Coordinates of C-alpha atoms (C1' of nucleotides) in Angstrom, one line a residue:
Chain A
X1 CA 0.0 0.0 0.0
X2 CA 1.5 3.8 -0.7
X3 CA 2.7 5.6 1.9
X4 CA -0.1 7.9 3.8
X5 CA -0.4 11.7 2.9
X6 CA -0.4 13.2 5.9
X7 CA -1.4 16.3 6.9
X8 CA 1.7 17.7 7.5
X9 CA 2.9 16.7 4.3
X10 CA 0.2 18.4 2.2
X11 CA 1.1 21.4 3.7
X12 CA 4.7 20.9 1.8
X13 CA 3.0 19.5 -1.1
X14 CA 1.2 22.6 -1.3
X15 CA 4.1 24.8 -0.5
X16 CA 6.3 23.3 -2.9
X17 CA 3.4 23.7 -5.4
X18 CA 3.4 27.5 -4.7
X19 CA 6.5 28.1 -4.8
X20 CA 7.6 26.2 -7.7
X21 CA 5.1 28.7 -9.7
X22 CA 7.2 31.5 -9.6
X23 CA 11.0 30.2 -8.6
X24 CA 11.5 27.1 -10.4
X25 CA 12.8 25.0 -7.6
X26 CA 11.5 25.6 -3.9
X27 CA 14.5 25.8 -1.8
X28 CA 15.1 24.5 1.8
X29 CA 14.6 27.8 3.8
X30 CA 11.9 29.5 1.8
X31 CA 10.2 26.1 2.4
X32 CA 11.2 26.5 6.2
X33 CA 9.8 30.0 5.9
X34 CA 6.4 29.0 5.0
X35 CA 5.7 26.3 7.3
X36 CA 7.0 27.8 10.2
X37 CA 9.3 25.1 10.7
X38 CA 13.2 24.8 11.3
X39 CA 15.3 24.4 7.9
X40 CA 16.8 21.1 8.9
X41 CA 13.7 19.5 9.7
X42 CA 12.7 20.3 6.1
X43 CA 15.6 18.6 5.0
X44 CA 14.5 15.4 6.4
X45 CA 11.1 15.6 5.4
X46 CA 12.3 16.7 1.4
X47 CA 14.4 13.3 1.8
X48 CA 11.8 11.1 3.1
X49 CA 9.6 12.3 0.4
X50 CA 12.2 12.0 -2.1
X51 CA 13.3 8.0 -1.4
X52 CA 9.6 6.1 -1.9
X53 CA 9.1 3.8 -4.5
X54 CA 6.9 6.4 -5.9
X55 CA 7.9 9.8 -4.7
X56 CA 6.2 12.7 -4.9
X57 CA 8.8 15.1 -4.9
X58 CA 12.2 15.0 -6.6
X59 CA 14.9 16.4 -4.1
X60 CA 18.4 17.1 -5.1
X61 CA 20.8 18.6 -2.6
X62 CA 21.4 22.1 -2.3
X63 CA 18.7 22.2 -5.5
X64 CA 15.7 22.4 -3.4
X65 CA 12.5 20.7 -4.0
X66 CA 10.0 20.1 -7.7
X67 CA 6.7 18.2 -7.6
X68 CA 6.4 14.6 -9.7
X69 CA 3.1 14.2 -11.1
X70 CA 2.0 12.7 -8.2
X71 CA 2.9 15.0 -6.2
X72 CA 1.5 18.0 -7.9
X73 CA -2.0 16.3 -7.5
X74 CA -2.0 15.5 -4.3
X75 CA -1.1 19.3 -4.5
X76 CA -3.9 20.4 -6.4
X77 CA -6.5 18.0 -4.6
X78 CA -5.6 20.4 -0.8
X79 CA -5.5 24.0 -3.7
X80 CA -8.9 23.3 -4.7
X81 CA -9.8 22.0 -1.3
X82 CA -8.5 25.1 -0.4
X83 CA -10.3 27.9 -2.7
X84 CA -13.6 26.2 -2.8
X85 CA -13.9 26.3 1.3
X86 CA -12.4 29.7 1.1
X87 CA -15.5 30.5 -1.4
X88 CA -17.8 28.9 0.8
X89 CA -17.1 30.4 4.0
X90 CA -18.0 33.4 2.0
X91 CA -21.1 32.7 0.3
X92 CA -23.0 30.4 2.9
X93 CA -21.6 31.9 6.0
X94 CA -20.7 35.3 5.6
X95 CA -17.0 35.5 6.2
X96 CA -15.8 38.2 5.1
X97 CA -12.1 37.7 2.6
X98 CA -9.9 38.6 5.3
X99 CA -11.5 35.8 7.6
X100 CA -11.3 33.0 5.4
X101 CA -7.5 31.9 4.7
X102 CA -6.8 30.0 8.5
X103 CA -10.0 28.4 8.6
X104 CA -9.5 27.1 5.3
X105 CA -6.2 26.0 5.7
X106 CA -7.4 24.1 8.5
X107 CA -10.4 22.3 6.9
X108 CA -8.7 21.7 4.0
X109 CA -7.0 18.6 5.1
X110 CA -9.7 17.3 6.7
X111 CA -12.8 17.5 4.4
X112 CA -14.3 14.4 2.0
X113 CA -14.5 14.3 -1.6
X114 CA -18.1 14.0 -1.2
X115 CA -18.0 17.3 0.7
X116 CA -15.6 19.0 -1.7
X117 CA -18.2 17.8 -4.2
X118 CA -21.2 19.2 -2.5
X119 CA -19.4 22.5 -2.1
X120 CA -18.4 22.8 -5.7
X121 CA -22.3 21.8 -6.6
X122 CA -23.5 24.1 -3.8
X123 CA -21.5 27.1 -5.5
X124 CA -22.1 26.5 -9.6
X125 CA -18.7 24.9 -10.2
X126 CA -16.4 28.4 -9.5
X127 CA -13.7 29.0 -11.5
X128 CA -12.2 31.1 -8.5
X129 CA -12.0 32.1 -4.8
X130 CA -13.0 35.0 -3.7
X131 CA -9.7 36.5 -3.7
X132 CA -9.7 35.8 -7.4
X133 CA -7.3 33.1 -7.6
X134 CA -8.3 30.0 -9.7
X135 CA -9.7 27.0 -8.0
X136 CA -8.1 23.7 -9.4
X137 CA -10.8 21.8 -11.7
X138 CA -12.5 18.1 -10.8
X139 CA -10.3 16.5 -12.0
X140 CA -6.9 18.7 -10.6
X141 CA -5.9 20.7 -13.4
X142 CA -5.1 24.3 -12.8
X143 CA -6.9 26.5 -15.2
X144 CA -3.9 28.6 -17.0
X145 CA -3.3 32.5 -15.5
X146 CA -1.8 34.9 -17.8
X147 CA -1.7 37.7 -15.3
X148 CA 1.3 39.6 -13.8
X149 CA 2.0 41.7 -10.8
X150 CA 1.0 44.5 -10.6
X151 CA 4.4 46.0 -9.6
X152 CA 5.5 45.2 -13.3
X153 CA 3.1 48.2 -14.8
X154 CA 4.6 51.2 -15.4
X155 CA 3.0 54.5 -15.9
X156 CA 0.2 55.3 -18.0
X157 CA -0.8 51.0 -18.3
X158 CA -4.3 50.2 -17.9
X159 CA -5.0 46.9 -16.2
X160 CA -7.8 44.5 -14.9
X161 CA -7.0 43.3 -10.8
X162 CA -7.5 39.9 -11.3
X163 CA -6.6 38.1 -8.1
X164 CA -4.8 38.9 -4.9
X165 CA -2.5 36.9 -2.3
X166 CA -5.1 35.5 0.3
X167 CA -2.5 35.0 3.3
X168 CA -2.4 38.7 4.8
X169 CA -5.6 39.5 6.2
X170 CA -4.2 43.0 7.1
X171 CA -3.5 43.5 3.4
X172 CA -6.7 42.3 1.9
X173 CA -8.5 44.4 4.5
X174 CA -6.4 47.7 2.9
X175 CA -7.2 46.5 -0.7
X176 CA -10.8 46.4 0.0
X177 CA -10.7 49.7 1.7
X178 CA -9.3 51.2 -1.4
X179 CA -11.2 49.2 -4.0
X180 CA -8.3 47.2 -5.2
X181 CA -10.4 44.0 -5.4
X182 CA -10.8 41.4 -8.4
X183 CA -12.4 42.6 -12.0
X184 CA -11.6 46.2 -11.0
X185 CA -10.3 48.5 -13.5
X186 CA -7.2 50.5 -12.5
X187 CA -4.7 52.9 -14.3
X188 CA -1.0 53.5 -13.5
X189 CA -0.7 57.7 -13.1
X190 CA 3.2 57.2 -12.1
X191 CA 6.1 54.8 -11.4
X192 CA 9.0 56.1 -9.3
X193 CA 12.0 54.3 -9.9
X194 CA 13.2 54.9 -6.4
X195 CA 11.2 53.0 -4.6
X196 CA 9.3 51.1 -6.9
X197 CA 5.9 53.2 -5.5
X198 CA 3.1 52.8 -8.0
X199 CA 0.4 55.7 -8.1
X200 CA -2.9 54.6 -9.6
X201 CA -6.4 55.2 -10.2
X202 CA -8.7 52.7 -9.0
X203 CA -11.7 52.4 -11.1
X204 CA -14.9 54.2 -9.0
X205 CA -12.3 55.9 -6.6
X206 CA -12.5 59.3 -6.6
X207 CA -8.3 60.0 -5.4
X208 CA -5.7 58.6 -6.3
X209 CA -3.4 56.1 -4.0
X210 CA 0.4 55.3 -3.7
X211 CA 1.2 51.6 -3.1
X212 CA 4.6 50.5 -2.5
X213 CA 6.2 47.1 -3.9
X214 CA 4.5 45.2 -0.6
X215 CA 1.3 46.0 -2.1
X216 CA 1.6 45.6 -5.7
X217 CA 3.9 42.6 -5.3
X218 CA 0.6 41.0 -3.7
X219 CA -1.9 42.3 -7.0
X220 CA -2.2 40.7 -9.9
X221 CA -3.6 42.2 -13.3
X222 CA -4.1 41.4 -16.7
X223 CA -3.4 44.5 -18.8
Chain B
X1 CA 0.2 27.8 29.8
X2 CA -2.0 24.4 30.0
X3 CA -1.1 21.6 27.8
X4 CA -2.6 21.8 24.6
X5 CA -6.1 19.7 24.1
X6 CA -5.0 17.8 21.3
X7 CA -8.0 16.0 18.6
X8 CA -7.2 12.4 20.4
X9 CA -7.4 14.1 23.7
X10 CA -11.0 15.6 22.6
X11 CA -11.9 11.9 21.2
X12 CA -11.0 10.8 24.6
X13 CA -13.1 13.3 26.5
X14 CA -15.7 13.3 24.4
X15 CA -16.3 9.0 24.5
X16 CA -15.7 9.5 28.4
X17 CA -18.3 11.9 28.4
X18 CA -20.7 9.4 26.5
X19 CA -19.8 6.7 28.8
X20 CA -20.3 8.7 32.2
X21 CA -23.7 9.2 30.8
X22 CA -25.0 5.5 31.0
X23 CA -22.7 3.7 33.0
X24 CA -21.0 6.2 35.6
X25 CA -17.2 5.5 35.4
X26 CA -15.7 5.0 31.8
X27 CA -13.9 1.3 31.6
X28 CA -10.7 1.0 30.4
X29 CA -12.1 -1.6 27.7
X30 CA -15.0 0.3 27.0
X31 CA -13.1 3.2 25.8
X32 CA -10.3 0.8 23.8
X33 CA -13.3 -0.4 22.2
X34 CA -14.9 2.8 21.1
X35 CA -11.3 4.4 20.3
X36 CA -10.6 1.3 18.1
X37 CA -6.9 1.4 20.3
X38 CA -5.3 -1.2 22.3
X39 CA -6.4 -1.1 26.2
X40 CA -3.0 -0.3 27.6
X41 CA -2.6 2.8 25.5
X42 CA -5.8 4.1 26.7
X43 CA -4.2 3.4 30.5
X44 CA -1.3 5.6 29.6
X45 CA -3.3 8.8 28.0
X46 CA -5.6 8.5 31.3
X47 CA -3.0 8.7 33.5
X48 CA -1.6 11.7 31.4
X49 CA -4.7 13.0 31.3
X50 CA -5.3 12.8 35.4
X51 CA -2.1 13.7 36.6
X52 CA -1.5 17.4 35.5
X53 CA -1.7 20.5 37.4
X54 CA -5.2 21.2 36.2
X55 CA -6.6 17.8 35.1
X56 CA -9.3 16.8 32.6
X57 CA -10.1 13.7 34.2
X58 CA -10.6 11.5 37.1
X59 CA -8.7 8.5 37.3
X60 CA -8.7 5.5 39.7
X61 CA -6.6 2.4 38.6
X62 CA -8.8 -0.2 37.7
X63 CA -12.0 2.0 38.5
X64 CA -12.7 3.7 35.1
X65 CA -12.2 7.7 34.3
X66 CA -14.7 10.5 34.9
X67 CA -14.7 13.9 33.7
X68 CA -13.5 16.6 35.9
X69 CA -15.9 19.8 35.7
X70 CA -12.6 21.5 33.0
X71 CA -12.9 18.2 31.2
X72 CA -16.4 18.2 30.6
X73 CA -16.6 21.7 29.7
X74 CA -13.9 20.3 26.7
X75 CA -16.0 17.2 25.7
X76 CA -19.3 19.9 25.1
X77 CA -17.3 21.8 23.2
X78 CA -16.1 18.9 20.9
X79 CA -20.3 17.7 21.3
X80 CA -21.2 20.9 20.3
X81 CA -19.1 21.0 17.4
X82 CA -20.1 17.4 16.2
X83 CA -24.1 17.9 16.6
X84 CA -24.0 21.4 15.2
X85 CA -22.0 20.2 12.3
X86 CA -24.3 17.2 11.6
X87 CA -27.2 19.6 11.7
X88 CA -25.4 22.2 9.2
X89 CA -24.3 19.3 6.6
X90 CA -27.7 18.0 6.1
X91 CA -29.4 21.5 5.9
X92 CA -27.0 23.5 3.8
X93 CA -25.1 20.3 1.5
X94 CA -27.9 17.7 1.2
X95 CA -26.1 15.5 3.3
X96 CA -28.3 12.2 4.5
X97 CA -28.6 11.5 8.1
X98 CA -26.6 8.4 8.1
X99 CA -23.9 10.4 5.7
X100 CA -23.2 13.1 8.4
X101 CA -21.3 11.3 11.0
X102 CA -18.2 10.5 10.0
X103 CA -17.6 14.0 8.2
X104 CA -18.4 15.5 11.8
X105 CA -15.9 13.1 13.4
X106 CA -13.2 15.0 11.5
X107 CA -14.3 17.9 11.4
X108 CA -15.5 18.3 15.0
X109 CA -11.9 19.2 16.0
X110 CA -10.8 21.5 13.4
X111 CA -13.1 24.2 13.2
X112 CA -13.1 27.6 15.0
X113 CA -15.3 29.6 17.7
X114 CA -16.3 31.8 15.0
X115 CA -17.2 28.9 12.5
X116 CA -19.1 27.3 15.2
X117 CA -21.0 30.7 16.0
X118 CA -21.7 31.4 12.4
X119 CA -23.2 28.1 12.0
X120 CA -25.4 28.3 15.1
X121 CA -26.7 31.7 13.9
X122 CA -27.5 30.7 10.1
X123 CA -29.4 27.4 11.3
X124 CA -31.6 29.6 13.8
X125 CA -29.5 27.8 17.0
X126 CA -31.2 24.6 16.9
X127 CA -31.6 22.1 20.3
X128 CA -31.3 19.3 18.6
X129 CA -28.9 17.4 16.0
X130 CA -30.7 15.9 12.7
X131 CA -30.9 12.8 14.8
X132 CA -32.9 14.5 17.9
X133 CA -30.1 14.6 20.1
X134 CA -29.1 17.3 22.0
X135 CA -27.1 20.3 21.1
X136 CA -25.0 21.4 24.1
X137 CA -26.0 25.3 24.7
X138 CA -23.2 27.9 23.7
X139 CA -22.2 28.2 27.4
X140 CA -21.5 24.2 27.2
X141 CA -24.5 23.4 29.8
X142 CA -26.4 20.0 28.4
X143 CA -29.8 20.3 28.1
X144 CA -31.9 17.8 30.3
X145 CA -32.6 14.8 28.4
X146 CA -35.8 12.6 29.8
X147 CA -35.7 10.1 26.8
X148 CA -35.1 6.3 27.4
X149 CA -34.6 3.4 25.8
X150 CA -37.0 2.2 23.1
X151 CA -36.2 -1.1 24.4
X152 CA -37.4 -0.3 28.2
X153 CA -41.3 -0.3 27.0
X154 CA -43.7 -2.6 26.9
X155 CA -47.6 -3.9 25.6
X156 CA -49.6 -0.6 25.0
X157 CA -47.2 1.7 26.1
X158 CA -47.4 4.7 23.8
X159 CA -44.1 7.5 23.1
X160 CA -42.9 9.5 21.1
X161 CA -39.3 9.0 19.2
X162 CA -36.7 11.6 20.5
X163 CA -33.4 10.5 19.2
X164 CA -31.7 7.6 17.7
X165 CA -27.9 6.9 17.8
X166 CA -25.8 8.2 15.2
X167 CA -22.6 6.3 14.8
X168 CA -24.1 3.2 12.5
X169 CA -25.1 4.6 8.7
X170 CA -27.2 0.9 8.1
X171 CA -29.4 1.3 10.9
X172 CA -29.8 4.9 10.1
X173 CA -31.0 3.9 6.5
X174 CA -33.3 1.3 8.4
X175 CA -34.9 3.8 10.7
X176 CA -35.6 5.9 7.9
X177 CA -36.9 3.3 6.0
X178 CA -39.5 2.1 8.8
X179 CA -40.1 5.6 9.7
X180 CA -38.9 5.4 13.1
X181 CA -37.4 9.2 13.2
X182 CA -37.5 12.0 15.6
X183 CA -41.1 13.3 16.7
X184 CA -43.2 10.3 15.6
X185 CA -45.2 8.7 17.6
X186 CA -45.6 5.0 18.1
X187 CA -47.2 2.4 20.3
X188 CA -45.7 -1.0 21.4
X189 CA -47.9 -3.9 20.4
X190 CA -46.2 -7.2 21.7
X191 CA -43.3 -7.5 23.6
X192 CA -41.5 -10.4 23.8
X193 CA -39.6 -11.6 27.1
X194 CA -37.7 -14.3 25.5
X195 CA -35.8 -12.4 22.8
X196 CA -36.5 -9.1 24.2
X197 CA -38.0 -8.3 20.8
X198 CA -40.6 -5.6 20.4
X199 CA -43.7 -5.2 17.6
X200 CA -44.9 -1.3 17.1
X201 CA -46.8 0.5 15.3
X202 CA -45.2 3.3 13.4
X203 CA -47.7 6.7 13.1
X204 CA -48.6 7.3 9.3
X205 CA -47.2 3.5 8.5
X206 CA -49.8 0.9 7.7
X207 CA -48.1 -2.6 8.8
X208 CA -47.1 -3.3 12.6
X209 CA -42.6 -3.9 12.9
X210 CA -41.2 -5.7 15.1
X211 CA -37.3 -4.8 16.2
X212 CA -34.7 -6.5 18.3
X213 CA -32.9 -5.3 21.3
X214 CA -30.3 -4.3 18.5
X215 CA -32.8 -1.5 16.9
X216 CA -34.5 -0.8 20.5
X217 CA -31.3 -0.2 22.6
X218 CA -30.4 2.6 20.0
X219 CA -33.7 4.4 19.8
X220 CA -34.8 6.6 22.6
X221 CA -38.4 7.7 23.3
X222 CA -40.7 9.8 25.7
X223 CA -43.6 8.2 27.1
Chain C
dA1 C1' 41.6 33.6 -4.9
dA2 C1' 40.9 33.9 -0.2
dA3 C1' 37.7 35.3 3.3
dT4 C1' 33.3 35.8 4.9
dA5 C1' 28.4 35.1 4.9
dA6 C1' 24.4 32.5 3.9
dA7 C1' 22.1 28.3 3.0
dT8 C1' 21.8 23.6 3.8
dT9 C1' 22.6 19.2 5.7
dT10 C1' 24.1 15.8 9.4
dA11 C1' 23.7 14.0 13.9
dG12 C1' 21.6 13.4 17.8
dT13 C1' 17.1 14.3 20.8
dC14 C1' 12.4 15.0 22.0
dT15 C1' 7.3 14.4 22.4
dC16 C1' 3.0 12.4 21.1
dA17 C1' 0.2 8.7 20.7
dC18 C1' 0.2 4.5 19.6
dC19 C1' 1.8 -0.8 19.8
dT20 C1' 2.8 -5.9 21.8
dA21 C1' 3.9 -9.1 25.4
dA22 C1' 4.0 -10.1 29.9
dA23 C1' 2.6 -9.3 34.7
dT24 C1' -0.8 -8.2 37.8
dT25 C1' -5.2 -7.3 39.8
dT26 C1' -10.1 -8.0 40.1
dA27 C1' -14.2 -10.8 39.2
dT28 C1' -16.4 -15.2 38.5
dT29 C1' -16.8 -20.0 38.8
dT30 C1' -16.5 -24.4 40.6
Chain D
dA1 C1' -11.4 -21.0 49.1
dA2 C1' -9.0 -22.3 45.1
dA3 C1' -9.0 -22.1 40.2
dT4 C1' -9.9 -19.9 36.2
dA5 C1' -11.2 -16.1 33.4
dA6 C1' -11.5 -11.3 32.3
dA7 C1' -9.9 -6.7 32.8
dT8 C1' -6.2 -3.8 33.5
dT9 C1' -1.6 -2.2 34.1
dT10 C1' 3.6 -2.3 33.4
dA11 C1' 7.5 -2.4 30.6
dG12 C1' 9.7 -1.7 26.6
dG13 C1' 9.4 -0.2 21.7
dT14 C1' 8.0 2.2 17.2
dG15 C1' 7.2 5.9 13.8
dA16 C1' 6.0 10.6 12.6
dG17 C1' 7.5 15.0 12.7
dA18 C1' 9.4 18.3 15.0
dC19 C1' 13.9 20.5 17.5
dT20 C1' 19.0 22.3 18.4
dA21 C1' 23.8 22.5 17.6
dA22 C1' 27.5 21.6 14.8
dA23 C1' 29.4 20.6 10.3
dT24 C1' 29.4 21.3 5.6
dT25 C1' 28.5 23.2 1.2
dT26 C1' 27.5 27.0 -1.9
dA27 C1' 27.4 32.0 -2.8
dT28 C1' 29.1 36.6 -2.3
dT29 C1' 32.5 39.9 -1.2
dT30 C1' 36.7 42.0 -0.9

DNA sequence: AAATAAATTTAGTCTCACCTAAATTTATTT
DNA sequence: AAATAAATTTAGGTGAGACTAAATTTATTT
């Protein structure tokens, strides 16, 4: 019989997953980083994961971690767990966005099929959460995302907020304050080299509003 | 800082809790059996459990556990949680009745406060569990329960169906089948000493049943 | 290219919650 | 009351998943 996914290692699965997105490998201490968790004991758990008869991660030393197929749906299977609770927390009982990411994380590992199911019935089938970001299909494929940060525009692009990072309730409580929130219309008024500070118009806002990289780092558009 | 109520301690407290309510002290066997654990290990976690500064539980060797009143206020929490949760899957996701149990079992421990007070609110803070058993209050008091065995009537005697037990989906789909659910009323035709079996007549059902002790020991009923 | 800094791995421990096998205690028969 | 059976506890062990401290490897400066 294959080895158990446990909890714990979901939570790598699904970090790995993340950070494989952007950086190609995920290395040891951004790992670490994520999880909350001391470097080494990443090092063992990357190993163990590595050395099944059917891994679900391909480890090399000093090279950090990639996902095998396997891996990447076991990956997929806690994502759309994931989105579609966060979604549902919202719909059915009112959580608001900032609310939604810790609960989530917790159920996620802990629901049914049948009740990831009934959820995605429940909701019509949503193509994302209600951060924007794309909730894995049925049968775990992740939907393709052509957008970019917003910290890439420079000055006079127009853009589409697409989606937002889910994991700093602080920060989504400022985006909502200032309207930068998913299928919003914004335009880039200035870009200051300096400090990478973007000043932009938020579609329905009257003033303008300065956000440094912290912010638009965490927005994603398509232009 | 007190030691962390872990989701095996809350399994613990919470079958201890069940047990205390029939048979006074919980048996060291009793509580293997419902853990599905080997007896000795249940000795070890109830003398971990006893023998801290602030303990959950009251411990004699060879004379059972018992719920100190910090204990008990734990297991209604983890109640709470489990009969609210069964109430919420079969109103908001369809769920069955005999579905909903082992979902709750997992997710009993996982969820917030705020989850749980969300839920109470958008199901109008029901008393009772989808089976008719009692939701402790949100100050983690249990409501009086006068119900008794279905078992302990006899010829003529006349009740009405309270609860039944939740843990076994077969008899669930039985009971529903035979209409033997929460607020109907039956009356007890023959009862017979040998086998203990009983025949009733189901309210709104044309033919008389009869049940064994199996059926009657898990169905509760006031007179 | 050597020196320093940063990232990573090794080695050795710890706790939790379980296990089995054997010993002991309590309960039940004969 | 002794013998047997059942329930419980003791003793010793395991695996998962974390930890710290020290060693090593890779990357970055000077």
């Amino acid at each position: 019989m294959s080895e158990a996914i446990t909890q714990s290692i979901q939570d790598y699965l699904k970090h790995i997953y993340e950070l494989n997105e952007y950086g190609g490998s995920a290395s040891t201490n951004d790992l670490a980083a994520r999880l909350n968790i001391a470097p080494a004991s990443v090092t063992g758990m990357l190993q163990k994961l590595a050395s099944t008869k059917s891994p679900l991660v391909i480890y090399k030393k000093h090279q950090g971690a990639t996902l095998t197929k396997n891996g990447e749906k076991a990956a997929l299977e806690v994502i759309r767990h994931h989105r579609l609770l966060e979604t549902f927390l919202v719909n059915t009982l009112g959580y608001s966005w900032d609310e939604v990411h810790h609960e989530a994380d917790k159920l996620e590992h802990v629901i049914s099929e049948d009740f990831e199911a009934r959820m995605a019935e429940a909701l019509g089938h949503p193509t994302r959460d209600p951060h924007g970001e794309l909730i894995p299909t049925a049968d775990l494929t992740m939907p393709a995302d052509e957008s970019c940060p917003l910290a890439s525009l420079r000055t006079d692009e127009t853009a589409t907020v697409r989606r937002v990072s889910d994991d700093d309730p602080a920060l989504l409580r400022h985006l909502r304050e200032i309207g930068v929130v998913p299928e919003v219309k914004i335009v880039v008024k200035n870009y200051s080299a300096f400090d990478g500070n973007l000043t932009i118009k938020v579609e329905g806002q009257k003033a303008n509003i300065v956000l440094g990289t912290a912010v638009t780092s965490q927005v994603f558009v398509d232009k």
